[in-house]
CSV table of C-alpha atoms and ligand atoms in Angstrom, one decimal:
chain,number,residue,atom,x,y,z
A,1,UNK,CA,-52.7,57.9,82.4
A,2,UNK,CA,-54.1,54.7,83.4
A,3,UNK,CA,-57.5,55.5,82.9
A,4,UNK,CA,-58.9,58.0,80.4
A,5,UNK,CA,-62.4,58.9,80.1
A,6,UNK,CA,-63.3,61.4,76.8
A,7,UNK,CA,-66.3,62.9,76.3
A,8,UNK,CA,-68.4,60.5,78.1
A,9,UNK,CA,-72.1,61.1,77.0
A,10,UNK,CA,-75.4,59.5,78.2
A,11,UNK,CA,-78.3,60.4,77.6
A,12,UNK,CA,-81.8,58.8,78.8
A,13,UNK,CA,-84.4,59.8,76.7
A,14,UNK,CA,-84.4,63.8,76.4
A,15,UNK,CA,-82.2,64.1,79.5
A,16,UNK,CA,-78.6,64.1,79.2
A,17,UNK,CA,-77.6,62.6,82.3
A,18,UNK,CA,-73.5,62.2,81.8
A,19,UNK,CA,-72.7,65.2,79.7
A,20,UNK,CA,-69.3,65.3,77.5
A,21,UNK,CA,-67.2,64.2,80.7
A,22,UNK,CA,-63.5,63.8,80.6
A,23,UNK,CA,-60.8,62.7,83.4
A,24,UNK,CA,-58.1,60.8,84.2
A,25,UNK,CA,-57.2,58.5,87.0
A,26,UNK,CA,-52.8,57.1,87.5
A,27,UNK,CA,-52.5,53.7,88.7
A,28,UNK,CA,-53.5,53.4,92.8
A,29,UNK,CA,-55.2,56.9,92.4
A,30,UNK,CA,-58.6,57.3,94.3
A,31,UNK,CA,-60.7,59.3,92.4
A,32,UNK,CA,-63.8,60.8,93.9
A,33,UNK,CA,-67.0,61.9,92.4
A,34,UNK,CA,-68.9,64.0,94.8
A,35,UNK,CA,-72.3,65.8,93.9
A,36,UNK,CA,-76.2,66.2,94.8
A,37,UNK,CA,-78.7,63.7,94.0
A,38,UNK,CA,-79.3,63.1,90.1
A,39,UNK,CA,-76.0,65.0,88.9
A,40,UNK,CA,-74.7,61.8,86.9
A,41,UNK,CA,-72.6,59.6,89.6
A,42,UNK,CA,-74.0,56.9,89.2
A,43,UNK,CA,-74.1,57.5,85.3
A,44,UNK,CA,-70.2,57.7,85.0
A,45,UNK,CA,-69.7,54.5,87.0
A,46,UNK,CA,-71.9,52.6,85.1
A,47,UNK,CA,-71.0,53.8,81.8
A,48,UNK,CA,-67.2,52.7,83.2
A,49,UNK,CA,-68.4,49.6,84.2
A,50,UNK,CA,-70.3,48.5,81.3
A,51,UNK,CA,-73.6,48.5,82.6
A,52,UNK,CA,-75.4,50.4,80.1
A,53,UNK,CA,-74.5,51.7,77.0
A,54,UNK,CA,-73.3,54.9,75.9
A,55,UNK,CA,-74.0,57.4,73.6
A,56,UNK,CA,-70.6,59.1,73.1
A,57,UNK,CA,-66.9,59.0,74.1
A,58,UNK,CA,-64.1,56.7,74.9
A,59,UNK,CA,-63.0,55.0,77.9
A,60,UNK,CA,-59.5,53.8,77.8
A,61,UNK,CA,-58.2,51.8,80.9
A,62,UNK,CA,-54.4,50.7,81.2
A,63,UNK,CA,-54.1,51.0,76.8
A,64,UNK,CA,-56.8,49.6,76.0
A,65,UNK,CA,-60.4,51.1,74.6
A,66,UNK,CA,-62.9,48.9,76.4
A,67,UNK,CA,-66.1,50.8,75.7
A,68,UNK,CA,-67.4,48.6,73.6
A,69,UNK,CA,-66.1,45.4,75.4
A,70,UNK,CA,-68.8,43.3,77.9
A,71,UNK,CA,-68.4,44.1,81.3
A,72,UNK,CA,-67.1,40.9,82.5
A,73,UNK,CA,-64.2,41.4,79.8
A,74,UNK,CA,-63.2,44.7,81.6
A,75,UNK,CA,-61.3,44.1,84.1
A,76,UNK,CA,-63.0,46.4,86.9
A,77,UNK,CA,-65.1,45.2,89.5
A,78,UNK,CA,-67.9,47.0,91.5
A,79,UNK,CA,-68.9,47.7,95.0
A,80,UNK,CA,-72.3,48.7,94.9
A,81,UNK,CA,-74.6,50.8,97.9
A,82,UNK,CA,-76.7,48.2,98.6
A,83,UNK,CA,-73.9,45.4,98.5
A,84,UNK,CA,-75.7,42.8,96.3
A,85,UNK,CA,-74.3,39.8,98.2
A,86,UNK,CA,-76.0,36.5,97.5
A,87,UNK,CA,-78.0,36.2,100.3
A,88,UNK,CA,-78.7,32.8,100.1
A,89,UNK,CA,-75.0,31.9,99.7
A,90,UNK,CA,-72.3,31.8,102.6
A,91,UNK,CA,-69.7,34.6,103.0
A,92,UNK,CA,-67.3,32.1,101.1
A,93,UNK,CA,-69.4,31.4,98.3
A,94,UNK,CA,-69.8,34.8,98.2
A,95,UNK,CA,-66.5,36.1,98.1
A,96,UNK,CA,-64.8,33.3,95.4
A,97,UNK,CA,-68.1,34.1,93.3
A,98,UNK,CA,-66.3,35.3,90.3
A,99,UNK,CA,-63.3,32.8,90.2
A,100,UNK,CA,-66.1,30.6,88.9
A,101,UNK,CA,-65.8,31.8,85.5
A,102,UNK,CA,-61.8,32.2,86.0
A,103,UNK,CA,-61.5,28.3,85.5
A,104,UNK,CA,-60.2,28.0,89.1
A,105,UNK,CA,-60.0,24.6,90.6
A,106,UNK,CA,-62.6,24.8,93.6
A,107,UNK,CA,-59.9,24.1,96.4
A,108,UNK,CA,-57.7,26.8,94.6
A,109,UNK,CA,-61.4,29.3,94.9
A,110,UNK,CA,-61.1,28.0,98.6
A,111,UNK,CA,-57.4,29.0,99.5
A,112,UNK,CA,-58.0,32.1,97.6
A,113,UNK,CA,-61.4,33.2,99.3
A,114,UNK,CA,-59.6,32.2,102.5
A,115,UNK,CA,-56.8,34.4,102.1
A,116,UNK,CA,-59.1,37.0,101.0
A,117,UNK,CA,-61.1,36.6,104.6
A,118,UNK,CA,-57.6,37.1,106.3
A,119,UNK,CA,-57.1,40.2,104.9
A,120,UNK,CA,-60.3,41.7,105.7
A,121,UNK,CA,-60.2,40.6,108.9
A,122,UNK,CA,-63.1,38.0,108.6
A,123,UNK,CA,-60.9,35.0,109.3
A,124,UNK,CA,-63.7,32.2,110.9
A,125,UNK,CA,-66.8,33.9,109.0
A,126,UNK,CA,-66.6,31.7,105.8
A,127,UNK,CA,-69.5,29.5,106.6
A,128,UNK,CA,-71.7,31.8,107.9
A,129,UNK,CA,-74.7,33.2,106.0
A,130,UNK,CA,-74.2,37.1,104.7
A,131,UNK,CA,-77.5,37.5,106.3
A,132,UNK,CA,-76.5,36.9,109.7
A,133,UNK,CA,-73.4,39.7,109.1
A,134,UNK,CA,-73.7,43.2,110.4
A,135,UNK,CA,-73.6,45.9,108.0
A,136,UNK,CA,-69.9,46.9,108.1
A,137,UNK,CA,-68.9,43.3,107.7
A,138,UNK,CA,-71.0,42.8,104.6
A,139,UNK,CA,-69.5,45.8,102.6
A,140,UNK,CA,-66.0,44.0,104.0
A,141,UNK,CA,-67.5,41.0,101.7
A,142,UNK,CA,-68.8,43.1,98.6
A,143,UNK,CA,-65.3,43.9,98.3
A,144,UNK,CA,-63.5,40.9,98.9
A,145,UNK,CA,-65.8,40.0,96.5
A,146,UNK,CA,-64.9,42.5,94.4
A,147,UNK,CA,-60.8,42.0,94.5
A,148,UNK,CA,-60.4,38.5,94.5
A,149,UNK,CA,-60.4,38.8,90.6
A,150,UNK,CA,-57.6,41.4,90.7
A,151,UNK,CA,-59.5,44.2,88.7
A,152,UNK,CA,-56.9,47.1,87.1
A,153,UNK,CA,-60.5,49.2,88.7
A,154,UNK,CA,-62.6,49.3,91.3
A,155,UNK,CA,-65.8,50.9,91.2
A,156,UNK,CA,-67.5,52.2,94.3
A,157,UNK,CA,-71.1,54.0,93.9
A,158,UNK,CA,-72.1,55.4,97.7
A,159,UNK,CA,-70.2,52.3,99.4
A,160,UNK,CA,-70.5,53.5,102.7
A,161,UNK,CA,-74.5,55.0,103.0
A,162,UNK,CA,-76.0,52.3,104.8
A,163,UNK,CA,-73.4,52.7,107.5
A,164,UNK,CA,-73.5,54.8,110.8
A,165,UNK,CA,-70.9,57.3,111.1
A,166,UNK,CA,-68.0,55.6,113.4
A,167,UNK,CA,-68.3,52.7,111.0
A,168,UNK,CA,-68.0,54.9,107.8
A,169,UNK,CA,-64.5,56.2,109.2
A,170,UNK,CA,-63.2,53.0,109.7
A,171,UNK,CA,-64.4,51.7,106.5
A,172,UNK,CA,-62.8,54.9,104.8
A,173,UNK,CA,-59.2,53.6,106.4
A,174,UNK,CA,-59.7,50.0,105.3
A,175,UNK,CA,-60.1,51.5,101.9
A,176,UNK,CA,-57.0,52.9,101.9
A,177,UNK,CA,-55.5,49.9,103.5
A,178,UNK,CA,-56.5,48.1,100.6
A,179,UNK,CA,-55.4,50.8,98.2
A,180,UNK,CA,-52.0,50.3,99.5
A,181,UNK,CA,-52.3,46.4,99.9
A,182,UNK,CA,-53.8,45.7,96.6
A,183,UNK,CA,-52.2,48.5,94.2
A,184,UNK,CA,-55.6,49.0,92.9
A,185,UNK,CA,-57.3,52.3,91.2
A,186,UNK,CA,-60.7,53.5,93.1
A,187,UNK,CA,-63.4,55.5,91.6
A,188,UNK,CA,-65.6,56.3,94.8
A,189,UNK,CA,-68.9,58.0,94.2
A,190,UNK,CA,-70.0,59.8,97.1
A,191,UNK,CA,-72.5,62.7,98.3
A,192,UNK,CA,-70.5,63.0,101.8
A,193,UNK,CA,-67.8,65.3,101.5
A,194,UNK,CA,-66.1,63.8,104.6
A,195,UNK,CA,-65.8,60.6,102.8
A,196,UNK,CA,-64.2,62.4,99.9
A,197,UNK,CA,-62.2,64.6,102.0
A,198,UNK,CA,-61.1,61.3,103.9
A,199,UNK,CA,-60.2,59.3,101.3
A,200,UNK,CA,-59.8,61.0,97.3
A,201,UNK,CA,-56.3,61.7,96.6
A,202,UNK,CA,-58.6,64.4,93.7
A,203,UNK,CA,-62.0,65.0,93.9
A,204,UNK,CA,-64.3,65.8,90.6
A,205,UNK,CA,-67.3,68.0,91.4
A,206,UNK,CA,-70.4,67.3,89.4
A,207,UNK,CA,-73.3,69.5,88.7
A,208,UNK,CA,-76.1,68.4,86.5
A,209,UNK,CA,-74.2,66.0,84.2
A,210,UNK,CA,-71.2,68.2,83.8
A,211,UNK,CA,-67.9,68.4,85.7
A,212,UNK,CA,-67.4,72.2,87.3
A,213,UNK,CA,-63.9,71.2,89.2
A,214,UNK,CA,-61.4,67.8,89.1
A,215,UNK,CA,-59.1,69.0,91.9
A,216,UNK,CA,-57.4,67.9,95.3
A,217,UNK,CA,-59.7,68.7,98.5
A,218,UNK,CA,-57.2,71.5,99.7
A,219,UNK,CA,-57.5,73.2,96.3
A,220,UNK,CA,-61.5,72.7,95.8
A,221,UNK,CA,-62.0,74.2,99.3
A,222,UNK,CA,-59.4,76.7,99.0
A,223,UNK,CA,-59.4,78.0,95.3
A,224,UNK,CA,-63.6,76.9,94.2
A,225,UNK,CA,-63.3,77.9,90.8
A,226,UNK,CA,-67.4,78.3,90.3
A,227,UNK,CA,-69.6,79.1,92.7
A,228,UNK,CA,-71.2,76.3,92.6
A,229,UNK,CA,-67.9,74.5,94.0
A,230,UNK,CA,-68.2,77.0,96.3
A,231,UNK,CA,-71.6,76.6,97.8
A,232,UNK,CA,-71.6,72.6,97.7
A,233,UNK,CA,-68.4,72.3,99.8
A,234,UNK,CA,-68.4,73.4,103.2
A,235,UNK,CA,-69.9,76.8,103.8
A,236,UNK,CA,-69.1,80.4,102.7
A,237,UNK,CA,-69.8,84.5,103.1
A,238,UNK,CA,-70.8,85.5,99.6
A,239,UNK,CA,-71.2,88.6,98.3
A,240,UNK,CA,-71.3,89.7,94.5
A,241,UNK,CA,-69.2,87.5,93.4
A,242,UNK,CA,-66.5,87.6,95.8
A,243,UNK,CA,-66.2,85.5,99.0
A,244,UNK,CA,-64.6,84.2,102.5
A,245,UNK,CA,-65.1,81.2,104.5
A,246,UNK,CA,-66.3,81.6,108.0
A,247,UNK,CA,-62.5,80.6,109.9
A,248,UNK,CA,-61.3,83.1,107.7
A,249,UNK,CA,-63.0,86.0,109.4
A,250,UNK,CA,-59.9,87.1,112.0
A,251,UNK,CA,-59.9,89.3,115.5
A,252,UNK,CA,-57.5,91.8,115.3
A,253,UNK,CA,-57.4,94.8,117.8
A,254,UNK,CA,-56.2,97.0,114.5
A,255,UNK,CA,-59.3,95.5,113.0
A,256,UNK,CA,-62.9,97.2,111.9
A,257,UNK,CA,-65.9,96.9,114.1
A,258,UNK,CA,-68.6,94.2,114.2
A,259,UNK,CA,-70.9,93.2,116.2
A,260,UNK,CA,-71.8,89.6,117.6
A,261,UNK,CA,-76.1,89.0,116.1
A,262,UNK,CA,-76.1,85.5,116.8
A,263,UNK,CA,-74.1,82.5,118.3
A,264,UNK,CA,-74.4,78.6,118.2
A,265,UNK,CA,-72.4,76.0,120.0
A,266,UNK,CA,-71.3,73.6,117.3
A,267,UNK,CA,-69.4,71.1,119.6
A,268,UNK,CA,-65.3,71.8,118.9
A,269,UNK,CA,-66.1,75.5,117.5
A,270,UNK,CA,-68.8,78.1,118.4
A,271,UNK,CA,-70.6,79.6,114.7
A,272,UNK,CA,-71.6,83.2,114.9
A,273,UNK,CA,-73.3,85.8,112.9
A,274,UNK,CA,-71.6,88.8,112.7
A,275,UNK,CA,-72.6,92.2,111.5
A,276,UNK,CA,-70.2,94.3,109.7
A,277,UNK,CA,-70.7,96.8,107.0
A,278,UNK,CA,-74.6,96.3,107.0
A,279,UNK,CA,-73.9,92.7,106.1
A,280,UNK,CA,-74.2,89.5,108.1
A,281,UNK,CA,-71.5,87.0,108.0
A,282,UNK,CA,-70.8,83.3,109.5
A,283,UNK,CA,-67.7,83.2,111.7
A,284,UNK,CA,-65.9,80.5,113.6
A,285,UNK,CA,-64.1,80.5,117.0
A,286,UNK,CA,-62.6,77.3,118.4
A,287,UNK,CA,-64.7,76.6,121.7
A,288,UNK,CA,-61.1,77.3,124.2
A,289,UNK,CA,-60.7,80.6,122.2
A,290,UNK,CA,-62.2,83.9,124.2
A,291,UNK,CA,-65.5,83.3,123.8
A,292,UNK,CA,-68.5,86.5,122.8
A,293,UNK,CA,-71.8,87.5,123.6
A,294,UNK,CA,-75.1,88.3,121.4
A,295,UNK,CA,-74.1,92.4,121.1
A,296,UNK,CA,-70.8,92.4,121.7
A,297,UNK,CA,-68.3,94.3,119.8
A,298,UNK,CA,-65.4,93.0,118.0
A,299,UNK,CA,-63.0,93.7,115.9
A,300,UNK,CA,-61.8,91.5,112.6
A,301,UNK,CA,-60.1,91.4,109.4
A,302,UNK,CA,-60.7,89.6,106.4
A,303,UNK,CA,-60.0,89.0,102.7
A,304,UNK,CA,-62.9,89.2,100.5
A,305,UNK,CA,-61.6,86.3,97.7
A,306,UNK,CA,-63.2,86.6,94.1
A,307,UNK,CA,-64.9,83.4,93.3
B,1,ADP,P1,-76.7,60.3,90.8
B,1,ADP,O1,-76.0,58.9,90.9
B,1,ADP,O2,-75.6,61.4,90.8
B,1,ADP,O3,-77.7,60.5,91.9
B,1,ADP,P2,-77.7,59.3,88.3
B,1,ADP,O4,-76.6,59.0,87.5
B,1,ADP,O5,-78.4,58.2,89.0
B,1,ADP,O6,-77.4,60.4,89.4
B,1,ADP,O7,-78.8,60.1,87.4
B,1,ADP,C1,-78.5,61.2,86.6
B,1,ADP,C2,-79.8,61.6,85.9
B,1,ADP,O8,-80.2,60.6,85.0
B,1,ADP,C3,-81.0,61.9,86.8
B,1,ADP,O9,-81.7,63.0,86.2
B,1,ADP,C4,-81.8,60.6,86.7
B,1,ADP,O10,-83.1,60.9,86.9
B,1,ADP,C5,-81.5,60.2,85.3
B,1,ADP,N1,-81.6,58.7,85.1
B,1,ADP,C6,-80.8,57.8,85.7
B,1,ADP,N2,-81.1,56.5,85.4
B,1,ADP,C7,-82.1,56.6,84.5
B,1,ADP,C8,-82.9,55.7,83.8
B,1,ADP,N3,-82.6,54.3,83.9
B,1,ADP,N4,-83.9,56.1,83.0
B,1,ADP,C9,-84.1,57.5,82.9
B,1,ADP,N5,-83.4,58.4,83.5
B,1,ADP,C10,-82.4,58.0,84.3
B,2,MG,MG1,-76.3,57.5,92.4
């Protein structure tokens, strides 16, 4: 594998923050970490990165150990939240920052960071001042800035936050334009399942320092293996340790009776509440399918899964 983390450990004080972690990554994989606030995202990427120090394990990227190496000897790069662009420098500047220390000639930086601008479609913006860019184009330079020194890694921790939804999605398919144009690895840390679902060719769930799944998104939705899983991805019917998700729940004339307790209008799909068995349960309809009242009666099947 081309990047091999064992037993990562961190602990801050008391608190273990990164707990005994282990994955793997192949070369162009994009890896992402998805969890709630404070389970250890951030953790893991800094611990990868070099950032702080860790207590225990070993990470081991293209052959080589590099725990103990300083960051700038790693050969990753990172794409942080809140961008941490110069803002006193121009978008160039920014962008060849870290040939500096490459022993580049500064006409070679140039060509390079030009290039660089092409490819991210900010030909024209190399004298400008990042604080004068819009959001969208700033995260363009963090990671211009962050490839132009050809990292085996890239590190992204919640790249996409600051954005408003239509720019997320098309920052999520420039990522994977660059994936494919660079040949790079990608650990993404997200809390937005649609970012992960977008984008992760396998996605590790976290939970309070620990890993509880490392799987693609068809298999964590479709085959949670704790309920945890379960619960943080998209939504279920639970019941005593068995479960169903809500387009799941079928009409079938052959089927038992229900009855319709509650309806919302969700856009694309209606959400209602059935009650069946003495139980309530969330069911989906898309909005052109035949479409129920509050006390209706209908008919369904499903397929209580165990968790
Ligand atoms: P995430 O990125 O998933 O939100 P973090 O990795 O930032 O989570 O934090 C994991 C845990 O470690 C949290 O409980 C957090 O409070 C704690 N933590 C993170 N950084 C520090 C620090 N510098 N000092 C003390 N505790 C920290
Ligand atoms: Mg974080």
């Amino acid at each position: 594998m081309f990047l091999n983390i064992k037993n990562l450990t961190k602990k801050y004080d008391k608190v273990e923050a990164v707990r005994n972690v282990s994955f793997s990554a192949e070369e162009k994989e994009i890896i992402c970490i998805l969890g709630p606030s404070g389970c250890g995202k951030t953790t893991i990427l800094q611990s990868i990165g070099g950032f702080i120090q860790i207590d225990g394990g070993e990470i081991i990227l293209d052959g080589n150990k590099i725990e103990n190496l300083e960051p700038e000897d790693r050969e990753i790069a990172t794409v942080f939240q809140s961008y941490g662009l110069f803002p006193h420098k121009t978008v160039i500047e920014n962008i060849t920052y870290g040939l500096k220390f490459r022993k580049y000639k500064k006409k070679d930086a140039i060509e390079e960071g030009k290039k660089m601008l092409e490819v991210l479609n900010l030909r024209g913006y190399e004298n400008k001042k990042v604080t004068e860019l819009s959001g969208g184009e700033q995260q363009r330079v963090a990671l211009g800035r962050a490839l132009i020194v050809k990292p085996k890694l890239l590190l992204l921790d919640e790249p996409f936050s600051n954005l408003d939804t239509k720019l997320r999605v098309s920052m999520r398919e420039e990522l994977l334009r660059i994936r494919d144009l660079f040949n790079i690895t990608m650990l993404f840390v997200t809390h937005d399942q649609e970012d992960a679902f977008s984008i992760a060719d396998r996605i590790i769930i976290m939970n309070k320092g620990q890993i509880e799944q490392i799987d693609t998104a068809r298999n964590i939705y479709l085959n949670p293996k704790t309920e945890f899983v379960l619960r943080f991805i998209g939504s279920a019917n639970i019941d005593k340790g068995y479960f169903v998700r809500p387009e799941a729940i079928r009409l079938s004339e052959n089927g038992e009776e229900a009855r319709v307790v509650g309806k919302t209008f969700k856009g694309s799909f209606i959400e209602y509440i059935i009650e069946y068995n003495g139980n309530n349960y969330k069911m989906i309809r898309l909005n052109n399918e035949e479409e129920y009242q509050i006390n209706d009666k209908i008919y369904i099947e499903m397929e209580m899964r165990e968790i």
